[in-house]
Amino acid sequence: MDSVVALWNSLPSFAHSGVFIVAVTLVLVVSVAFLTLWERKLIGWMQVRRGPNRVAIFGFLPGAGQPFADVVKLLIKEVLVPAKSSGFLFRIAPAITLIPAFATWAVMPIAPHFAIAEVDAGLLYVLSLTSVGVYGVILAGWASNSKYAFLGAMRSAAQIVAYEIAMGFALVGVLMVAGSLNLGTIVEKQSGLMWGWNWSWLFPLFMVYFISGVAETNRAPFDVAEGESEIVAGFHVEYSGIAFALFFLAEYANMILVAALTSVFFVGGWLSPLDGWISPDNFILQVPVLGLLLGNGLHWLVAKTFFFLSVFIWLRATFPRYRYDQIMRLGWKVLIPVTIVWIAVEGVMVYLKVGPWSAS
Amino acid sequence: MLVQFLFYAFAAVLLGSAFGVITSRNPVHSALYLVLAFFTSAGLWLLIEAEFLAIVLVLVYVGAVMVLFLFVVMMLDINAEEVRKGFTRYAWLGWLTVLAVAFEIVGVVVVRRMGVDVTRVPVPVAADHSNTADLGAVLYTRYVYPFELAAVLLLVAIVAAIVLTMRKRKGLKLQDINAQVATQARDRVRIIKMAAERRE
């Protein structure tokens, strides 16, 4: 054990980062696989069905093998490239959607005082990378040389540009609390009773951020970019096999990302809900297993992310798709004014030193 | 060593993509080359430890401006032959611009030779130094008036753009979503009491 620790400490910092990058990526890919299963199961239960229940893993857990069966199926299918498409762009588009969804995790405060890269402008990094993801969708739509794909891409582009503004403004509110663009600091500034985390003081912004997040990931009820009933499958209508699977992977990776970011920005990230009730030197935290569970840590971030992911799925099972003009109205005329008003309210709160600003 | 290698790699990609912007025949490809150019310049800025500016460059130009640019370029039906007809007509203007830019570059080099150190190599700072906080402090204290002026200018531009596009056509039918949502069943359905009628 000691020799392992010694070896680990002797490695250069880029090797540390490399190990963490590989670990985070693997965990994400596996999570995506099981998220698809969870989505189908949960929607099944909500609609009084059973969901996937055939493919078992070695005879246990019926349904749990479904994601792997899907992956194998998609891998052995043929990848078709339309004859008049723009070949290079057509092939590179799925990668462009996928890479930002994973790269953003570099600045995610995964555990107390730990992120792969402690970037001071972390929040801006997150915003800029998520906005790069839209290129994959636009390029896929354009390079396919198909009307349906093109319409889907145009819808997606307009939608993402609109909701990015609301998203950015919502994060300005988070900035005003934390006084820092560093995601780790944003979490630490929230420490205290769970009623005092950002979600309560910034409740409208929390709602706006989550709704914009759903819209940014092109999930129902904002999934007009792929609207099956109107434009078949939207931007990825010409994709098959594993190229389609990459878009699928990117969508779910983006969902996980938005859920994790919502928990970091508004519900305390890795902070335990008991934080503030029990002091850090309380005897309960010294109890072997219980102490770890009740204390701050990675598992709280995972639990909160899982909760928000389930809300994503719940929304999909509940709401019909928005009409396109309604999406634009919601983005520009409802969400953006709400954020601007609340930033002004926050300014007053800062001036009067109430809420999170009372200490300073 | 690594930094130098990265600098030349980024610079090569930047020049290549900038060249691609003007040489590619397809306007969408031009726009995409421009995106690549912005990205690589962001990489170059990262190398001189201006991480805030680099990220903002990606956020504003790649994430917003170029998306809208692509949006428009993809919808336009540009006939490349038609555009190329004007090539010789406007060539003198292009040459003039090239000469002006070349003159400026040479000027910078010459000024440097004359002892004014305009292209100073930035001094490396400690790893915990916050570029973002520095920039904020300068922007909101020393340059607060130019900064606010720029903000007002942008606001005026936004208002102007909205005013230009907002015109009410006569007879235009619009949906009033509030009215739609506020509708009650009795506004749509009228229940009438009437005596039963025999079918003929």
XYZ file of C-alpha atoms in Angstrom:
560
model
C 0.000 0.000 0.000
C 2.711 2.442 0.981
C 4.692 1.626 -2.121
C 1.640 2.361 -4.282
C 1.220 5.742 -2.598
C 4.921 6.456 -3.025
C 4.759 5.526 -6.688
C 1.683 7.720 -7.158
C 3.398 10.688 -5.521
C 6.490 10.212 -7.625
C 4.520 10.544 -10.862
C 4.609 13.919 -12.609
C 1.481 16.082 -12.477
C 0.485 15.426 -16.087
C 0.416 11.706 -15.309
C -1.926 12.402 -12.373
C -4.183 14.419 -14.647
C -4.028 11.675 -17.275
C -5.165 9.040 -14.787
C -8.029 11.238 -13.586
C -9.077 12.087 -17.141
C -9.238 8.412 -18.109
C -11.123 7.563 -14.898
C -13.698 10.348 -15.321
C -14.231 9.521 -18.981
C -14.748 5.820 -18.299
C -17.178 6.530 -15.467
C -19.091 8.931 -17.723
C -19.375 6.482 -20.596
C -20.627 3.730 -18.301
C -23.034 6.186 -16.657
C -24.415 7.107 -20.072
C -25.038 3.431 -20.786
C -26.952 2.940 -17.569
C -28.684 6.300 -17.882
C -30.355 5.121 -21.090
C -31.545 2.045 -19.210
C -32.739 4.142 -16.263
C -34.603 6.465 -18.623
C -36.447 3.610 -20.290
C -37.226 1.937 -16.983
C -38.402 5.118 -15.295
C -40.587 6.209 -18.203
C -41.903 2.655 -18.308
C -42.927 2.798 -14.663
C -44.486 6.236 -15.120
C -46.550 4.871 -17.982
C -47.414 1.649 -16.114
C -45.171 -0.502 -18.277
C -42.188 -2.585 -17.299
C -39.567 -1.120 -19.600
C -36.694 -3.267 -20.887
C -36.732 -6.572 -19.000
C -35.287 -9.197 -21.368
C -31.509 -8.839 -21.592
C -30.048 -9.925 -18.275
C -26.427 -10.011 -17.151
C -25.607 -13.714 -16.521
C -29.196 -14.370 -15.612
C -29.443 -11.585 -13.018
C -31.125 -8.199 -13.103
C -33.437 -8.552 -16.084
C -32.986 -5.529 -18.330
C -29.573 -4.541 -16.989
C -27.834 -5.935 -20.055
C -29.926 -3.838 -22.436
C -27.421 -0.966 -22.887
C -24.656 -3.406 -23.823
C -26.908 -5.198 -26.270
C -27.742 -1.807 -27.825
C -24.087 -0.858 -28.112
C -23.200 -4.139 -29.809
C -26.128 -3.748 -32.182
C -25.127 -0.210 -33.153
C -21.461 -1.191 -33.538
C -22.141 -3.935 -36.066
C -24.541 -1.842 -38.128
C -23.286 -0.176 -41.276
C -22.407 3.517 -41.147
C -23.919 5.081 -44.244
C -22.558 8.319 -45.663
C -25.030 9.959 -48.057
C -23.603 10.242 -51.580
C -23.952 14.019 -51.895
C -23.005 14.826 -48.342
C -19.941 16.761 -47.292
C -17.881 13.743 -46.258
C -15.346 15.174 -43.832
C -17.815 17.390 -41.994
C -20.348 14.589 -41.897
C -17.863 12.318 -40.163
C -16.429 14.886 -37.771
C -19.777 16.324 -36.579
C -20.588 13.580 -34.010
C -17.139 14.039 -32.454
C -17.658 17.811 -32.190
C -20.859 17.296 -30.195
C -19.253 14.684 -27.990
C -15.912 16.273 -27.088
C -17.221 19.382 -25.251
C -19.569 17.215 -23.176
C -16.561 15.367 -21.810
C -14.003 18.186 -21.828
C -16.130 20.326 -19.514
C -15.583 17.807 -16.721
C -11.998 19.067 -16.450
C -13.086 21.963 -14.242
C -15.881 20.149 -12.393
C -15.306 20.187 -8.616
C -15.749 16.439 -8.238
C -14.859 16.052 -4.574
C -13.959 18.493 -1.757
C -11.104 20.717 -2.950
C -10.515 18.580 -6.003
C -10.931 19.160 -9.720
C -8.807 17.832 -12.560
C -7.928 21.401 -13.496
C -8.370 24.254 -11.028
C -9.136 26.948 -13.594
C -9.828 30.428 -12.288
C -12.142 31.244 -15.165
C -13.809 27.831 -14.789
C -17.359 29.061 -15.206
C -16.503 30.840 -18.447
C -14.734 27.710 -19.621
C -17.926 25.732 -19.013
C -20.035 28.295 -20.875
C -17.699 28.492 -23.849
C -17.370 24.729 -24.224
C -21.096 24.101 -24.015
C -21.600 26.709 -26.715
C -19.092 24.935 -28.945
C -21.209 21.776 -28.783
C -23.833 23.351 -31.033
C -21.429 23.174 -33.967
C -21.766 19.415 -34.086
C -25.507 19.719 -34.531
C -25.278 22.481 -37.140
C -22.566 20.697 -39.113
C -24.400 17.375 -38.984
C -27.505 19.045 -40.350
C -25.704 20.941 -43.068
C -23.274 18.206 -44.141
C -26.062 15.638 -44.503
C -27.406 17.562 -47.495
C -30.953 16.730 -46.490
C -33.879 19.079 -45.945
C -35.003 17.479 -42.715
C -31.523 17.414 -41.243
C -30.991 21.037 -42.264
C -34.263 22.184 -40.715
C -33.347 20.400 -37.500
C -29.940 22.068 -37.439
C -31.423 25.539 -37.987
C -33.954 25.042 -35.220
C -31.284 23.811 -32.877
C -28.950 26.710 -33.633
C -31.593 29.368 -32.994
C -32.776 27.626 -29.851
C -29.340 27.186 -28.337
C -28.310 30.768 -29.030
C -31.515 31.988 -27.360
C -31.237 29.842 -24.252
C -27.537 30.410 -23.824
C -28.249 34.032 -22.969
C -30.687 33.085 -20.209
C -28.209 30.494 -18.985
C -25.370 33.021 -18.882
C -27.485 35.555 -17.009
C -28.542 32.926 -14.479
C -24.883 32.207 -13.857
C -24.196 35.918 -13.316
C -26.385 35.551 -10.237
C -24.283 32.621 -9.043
C -21.171 34.726 -9.615
C -22.549 37.506 -7.449
C -22.843 35.070 -4.536
C -19.487 33.369 -4.969
C -17.462 36.352 -6.109
C -15.387 33.957 -8.172
C -15.475 32.186 -11.518
C -13.814 29.136 -9.985
C -16.288 26.268 -9.669
C -14.629 24.944 -6.522
C -15.021 28.331 -4.828
C -18.651 28.496 -5.944
C -19.335 25.254 -4.060
C -17.351 26.265 -0.987
C -19.154 29.611 -0.724
C -22.437 27.718 -0.383
C -21.328 25.727 2.663
C -23.740 25.993 5.562
C -27.335 24.968 6.102
C -28.919 23.471 3.014
C -31.639 26.160 3.097
C -28.937 28.711 2.453
C -27.511 27.102 -0.660
C -27.886 29.019 -3.878
C -31.160 27.357 -4.809
C -33.142 29.230 -2.171
C -31.793 32.765 -2.597
C -31.544 32.392 -6.351
C -34.659 30.294 -6.828
C -35.811 31.992 -10.086
C -32.301 31.705 -11.497
C -32.152 28.064 -10.449
C -35.363 27.383 -12.377
C -34.190 29.386 -15.389
C -30.852 27.590 -15.414
C -32.402 24.161 -15.272
C -34.987 24.942 -17.948
C -32.292 26.402 -20.188
C -30.213 23.319 -19.510
C -33.043 21.098 -20.712
C -33.366 23.282 -23.811
C -29.615 23.269 -24.440
C -29.450 19.495 -24.417
C -32.312 19.337 -26.937
C -34.356 17.218 -24.571
C -38.120 16.972 -24.428
C -40.145 19.220 -24.213
C -37.624 21.322 -26.190
C -36.572 18.640 -28.672
C -37.830 20.376 -31.816
C -34.389 19.826 -33.353
C -35.286 16.184 -33.772
C -39.109 16.429 -33.619
C -40.065 13.011 -34.985
C -43.556 14.055 -36.010
C -42.395 16.923 -38.235
C -38.843 16.417 -39.470
C -38.314 12.682 -38.919
C -35.258 12.764 -36.649
C -33.917 16.227 -37.334
C -30.196 16.784 -37.583
C -29.195 13.124 -37.251
C -31.686 11.679 -39.719
C -28.913 10.602 -42.116
C -26.745 8.993 -39.449
C -26.724 5.266 -38.817
C -24.849 2.737 -36.759
C -22.163 3.965 -34.418
C -22.182 7.497 -35.891
C -25.751 7.818 -34.643
C -24.695 6.246 -31.348
C -22.142 9.045 -30.880
C -24.932 11.650 -31.076
C -26.895 9.569 -28.636
C -23.889 9.369 -26.317
C -23.354 13.119 -26.608
C -26.964 13.888 -25.717
C -26.825 11.795 -22.568
C -23.339 13.005 -21.646
C -24.687 16.555 -21.964
C -27.619 15.654 -19.728
C -25.249 14.369 -17.074
C -23.162 17.497 -17.467
C -26.088 19.894 -17.064
C -27.398 17.927 -14.078
C -23.967 17.983 -12.429
C -23.519 21.696 -13.170
C -26.951 22.475 -11.724
C -25.970 20.668 -8.539
C -22.652 22.495 -8.398
C -24.079 25.954 -9.044
C -27.299 25.778 -7.049
C -27.456 22.830 -4.657
C -24.008 22.741 -3.167
C -22.197 20.181 -5.325
C -20.319 17.824 -3.018
C -21.629 19.507 0.157
C -23.573 17.239 2.470
C -27.128 18.351 3.332
C -26.095 17.952 6.972
C -23.338 20.513 6.498
C -23.972 23.293 8.988
C -26.043 21.102 11.301
C -23.165 18.958 12.424
C -19.847 20.678 12.927
C -16.782 19.255 11.118
C -15.360 17.885 14.400
C -18.608 16.167 15.464
C -18.131 12.590 16.719
C -20.567 11.171 14.105
C -18.117 12.052 11.341
C -15.484 9.886 13.052
C -17.667 6.750 12.853
C -16.053 4.567 10.126
C -18.683 4.224 7.379
C -21.492 6.458 8.597
C -19.118 9.373 8.986
C -17.999 9.156 5.383
C -21.604 8.884 4.195
C -22.843 11.865 6.184
C -19.822 14.047 5.492
C -19.087 16.068 2.378
C -17.928 14.107 -0.588
C -18.253 12.844 -4.103
C -21.304 10.705 -3.288
C -23.440 13.789 -2.597
C -22.596 15.230 -6.015
C -23.514 11.884 -7.570
C -26.797 11.737 -5.639
C -27.793 15.276 -6.625
C -26.822 14.685 -10.236
C -28.897 11.514 -10.255
C -31.870 13.439 -8.882
C -31.663 16.073 -11.623
C -31.237 13.401 -14.280
C -34.415 11.772 -13.056
C -36.160 15.152 -13.307
C -34.980 15.358 -16.936
C -36.594 12.004 -17.602
C -39.693 12.937 -15.628
C -40.109 16.062 -17.793
C -39.825 13.942 -20.905
C -42.498 11.536 -19.680
C -44.838 14.364 -18.718
C -44.817 17.232 -21.192
C -45.767 17.373 -24.866
C -43.300 19.065 -27.193
C -43.349 22.850 -27.380
C -44.272 24.505 -30.621
C -41.270 26.262 -32.120
C -42.521 29.830 -31.682
C -43.468 29.032 -28.096
C -39.909 27.930 -27.395
C -38.584 31.225 -28.702
C -41.148 33.170 -26.691
C -40.255 31.322 -23.496
C -36.548 31.894 -24.034
C -36.550 35.536 -25.027
C -39.645 36.961 -23.388
C -39.920 34.983 -20.157
C -36.609 33.518 -19.030
C -34.315 36.430 -19.939
C -36.495 39.110 -18.237
C -36.786 36.889 -15.150
C -33.015 36.617 -14.871
C -32.473 40.337 -15.380
C -35.045 41.222 -12.715
C -33.531 38.773 -10.263
C -30.020 40.079 -10.832
C -31.353 43.516 -9.899
C -33.020 42.022 -6.787
C -29.720 40.382 -5.919
C -27.998 43.732 -6.234
C -30.394 45.123 -3.618
C -29.734 42.081 -1.406
C -25.987 42.629 -1.671
C -26.457 46.276 -0.733
C -28.650 45.453 2.271
C -26.333 42.573 3.259
C -29.030 39.917 3.596
C -28.849 36.186 2.929
C -25.524 34.848 1.713
C -24.016 38.319 1.910
C -24.816 38.901 5.606
C -21.416 37.637 6.762
C -19.298 39.982 4.678
C 10.591 24.091 -25.746
C 7.100 22.623 -25.593
C 5.624 26.117 -25.568
C 7.632 27.032 -28.633
C 6.551 23.906 -30.434
C 2.910 24.618 -29.559
C 3.278 28.213 -30.681
C 4.524 27.203 -34.117
C 1.903 24.463 -34.420
C -0.927 26.875 -33.526
C 0.532 29.579 -35.738
C 0.726 27.193 -38.679
C -2.886 26.099 -38.215
C -3.954 29.714 -37.781
C -2.281 30.828 -41.012
C -3.600 27.790 -42.855
C -7.157 28.377 -41.707
C -6.970 32.116 -42.395
C -5.824 31.241 -45.908
C -8.695 28.770 -46.138
C -11.192 31.516 -45.280
C -10.349 33.449 -48.420
C -9.617 30.581 -50.793
C -12.396 28.067 -50.209
C -15.168 28.224 -52.761
C -17.953 27.278 -50.421
C -18.979 30.129 -48.075
C -19.880 27.628 -45.336
C -16.365 26.197 -45.487
C -15.010 29.749 -45.250
C -17.038 30.368 -42.111
C -15.832 27.091 -40.608
C -12.212 27.999 -41.370
C -12.851 31.264 -39.564
C -14.086 29.282 -36.548
C -10.880 27.277 -36.631
C -8.881 30.495 -36.871
C -10.600 31.884 -33.758
C -9.981 28.645 -31.910
C -6.283 28.563 -32.704
C -5.860 32.223 -31.777
C -7.484 31.361 -28.449
C -4.827 28.653 -28.127
C -2.113 31.214 -28.844
C -3.517 33.544 -26.182
C -3.470 30.685 -23.713
C 0.247 30.309 -24.411
C 0.878 33.903 -23.281
C -1.151 33.148 -20.116
C -4.113 35.297 -21.089
C -6.570 32.526 -20.234
C -9.492 34.850 -19.560
C -9.237 36.510 -22.961
C -8.751 33.156 -24.666
C -11.876 31.678 -23.096
C -13.912 34.798 -23.817
C -12.751 34.711 -27.431
C -14.140 31.210 -27.761
C -17.297 32.096 -25.838
C -18.159 35.228 -27.808
C -16.806 34.629 -31.291
C -16.969 30.863 -31.641
C -19.973 30.278 -29.399
C -22.232 33.127 -30.456
C -21.073 35.279 -33.369
C -19.968 32.489 -35.678
C -23.042 30.372 -34.927
C -25.224 33.201 -36.179
C -22.847 33.758 -39.079
C -23.102 30.112 -40.097
C -26.839 30.317 -39.629
C -27.066 33.121 -42.187
C -24.458 31.756 -44.589
C -26.137 28.358 -44.703
C -29.479 29.920 -45.563
C -28.080 32.189 -48.277
C -28.049 30.804 -51.744
C -24.768 32.258 -52.922
C -23.781 31.723 -56.504
C -19.998 31.520 -56.394
C -19.607 32.322 -60.122
C -21.633 35.492 -59.738
C -19.469 36.612 -56.832
C -16.248 35.901 -58.696
C -17.275 38.195 -61.551
C -16.540 41.196 -59.351
C -13.059 39.910 -58.550
C -11.113 41.965 -61.076
C -13.281 45.007 -60.519
C -12.491 45.217 -56.830
C -8.962 43.829 -57.026
C -7.365 47.275 -56.620
C -9.174 47.718 -53.300
C -7.832 44.378 -52.127
C -4.290 45.298 -53.106
C -4.628 48.608 -51.293
C -5.698 46.795 -48.114
C -2.840 44.321 -48.441
C -0.352 47.172 -48.823
C -1.754 49.014 -45.809
C -1.553 45.878 -43.609
C 1.965 45.085 -44.843
C 3.001 48.687 -44.130
C 1.645 48.399 -40.585
C 3.471 45.141 -39.925
C 6.727 46.551 -41.254
C 6.088 49.650 -39.162
C 5.807 47.602 -35.991
C 9.033 45.773 -36.762
C 10.869 49.002 -37.547
C 9.562 50.766 -34.447
C 10.847 47.828 -32.421
C 14.257 48.288 -33.998
C 14.238 51.942 -33.056
C 14.379 51.009 -29.392
C 10.684 51.244 -28.476
C 9.851 47.867 -26.990
C 6.318 47.353 -28.315
C 6.525 43.584 -28.670
C 7.832 42.820 -25.202
C 7.776 39.188 -24.146
C 5.273 38.953 -21.265
C 6.828 38.164 -17.904
C 5.583 34.802 -16.587
C 3.558 35.116 -13.389
C 2.997 32.683 -10.528
C 0.530 29.844 -11.028
C -1.925 31.200 -8.427
C -2.038 34.591 -10.113
C -5.582 35.394 -11.222
C -5.701 36.910 -14.658
C -9.480 37.272 -14.374
C -9.407 39.290 -11.146
C -6.698 41.590 -12.546
C -8.678 42.254 -15.679
C -11.819 42.952 -13.667
C -9.997 45.351 -11.380
C -8.568 47.323 -14.295
C -11.799 47.268 -16.284
C -13.980 48.546 -13.445
C -11.623 51.152 -12.032
C -9.247 52.688 -14.500
C -11.206 52.051 -17.678
C -14.704 52.188 -16.244
C -15.904 55.060 -18.469
C -14.745 53.567 -21.788
C -16.165 50.250 -20.618
C -19.575 51.709 -19.803
C -19.530 53.696 -23.044
C -18.942 50.497 -24.996
C -21.814 48.878 -23.119
C -24.153 51.764 -23.948
C -23.061 51.606 -27.574
C -23.952 47.922 -27.726
C -27.287 48.604 -26.063
C -28.061 51.284 -28.638
C -27.175 48.818 -31.392
C -29.533 46.217 -29.912
C -32.384 48.707 -29.607
C -31.752 49.935 -33.158
C -31.809 46.404 -34.540
C -35.090 45.685 -32.780
C -36.645 48.952 -33.929
C -35.616 48.264 -37.534
C -37.249 44.835 -37.543
C -40.324 45.691 -35.503
C -43.022 46.826 -37.814
C -46.636 45.931 -37.531
C -48.110 44.903 -40.854
C -51.819 45.664 -41.233
C -54.028 42.642 -41.035
C -51.292 40.571 -39.450
C -52.723 37.796 -37.318
C -50.786 37.046 -34.179
C -51.458 34.666 -31.355
C -51.905 36.195 -27.949
C -50.574 33.413 -25.774
C -51.870 34.931 -22.541
C -55.369 35.037 -24.011
C -54.967 31.444 -25.196
C -53.918 30.257 -21.771
C -56.616 32.246 -19.976
C -59.380 30.713 -22.067
C -62.101 28.953 -20.121
C -64.374 26.202 -21.328
C -67.375 28.553 -21.330
C -65.661 30.838 -23.859
C -65.562 28.035 -26.372
C -68.550 25.817 -25.711
C -72.111 26.972 -25.149
C -74.518 24.497 -23.641
C -78.094 25.062 -24.701
C -81.117 23.590 -23.014
C -83.708 22.473 -25.553
C -86.586 20.137 -25.771
C -86.013 16.711 -27.272
C -86.824 16.465 -30.955
C -88.136 13.515 -32.789
C -86.093 12.241 -35.690
C -87.970 12.377 -38.983
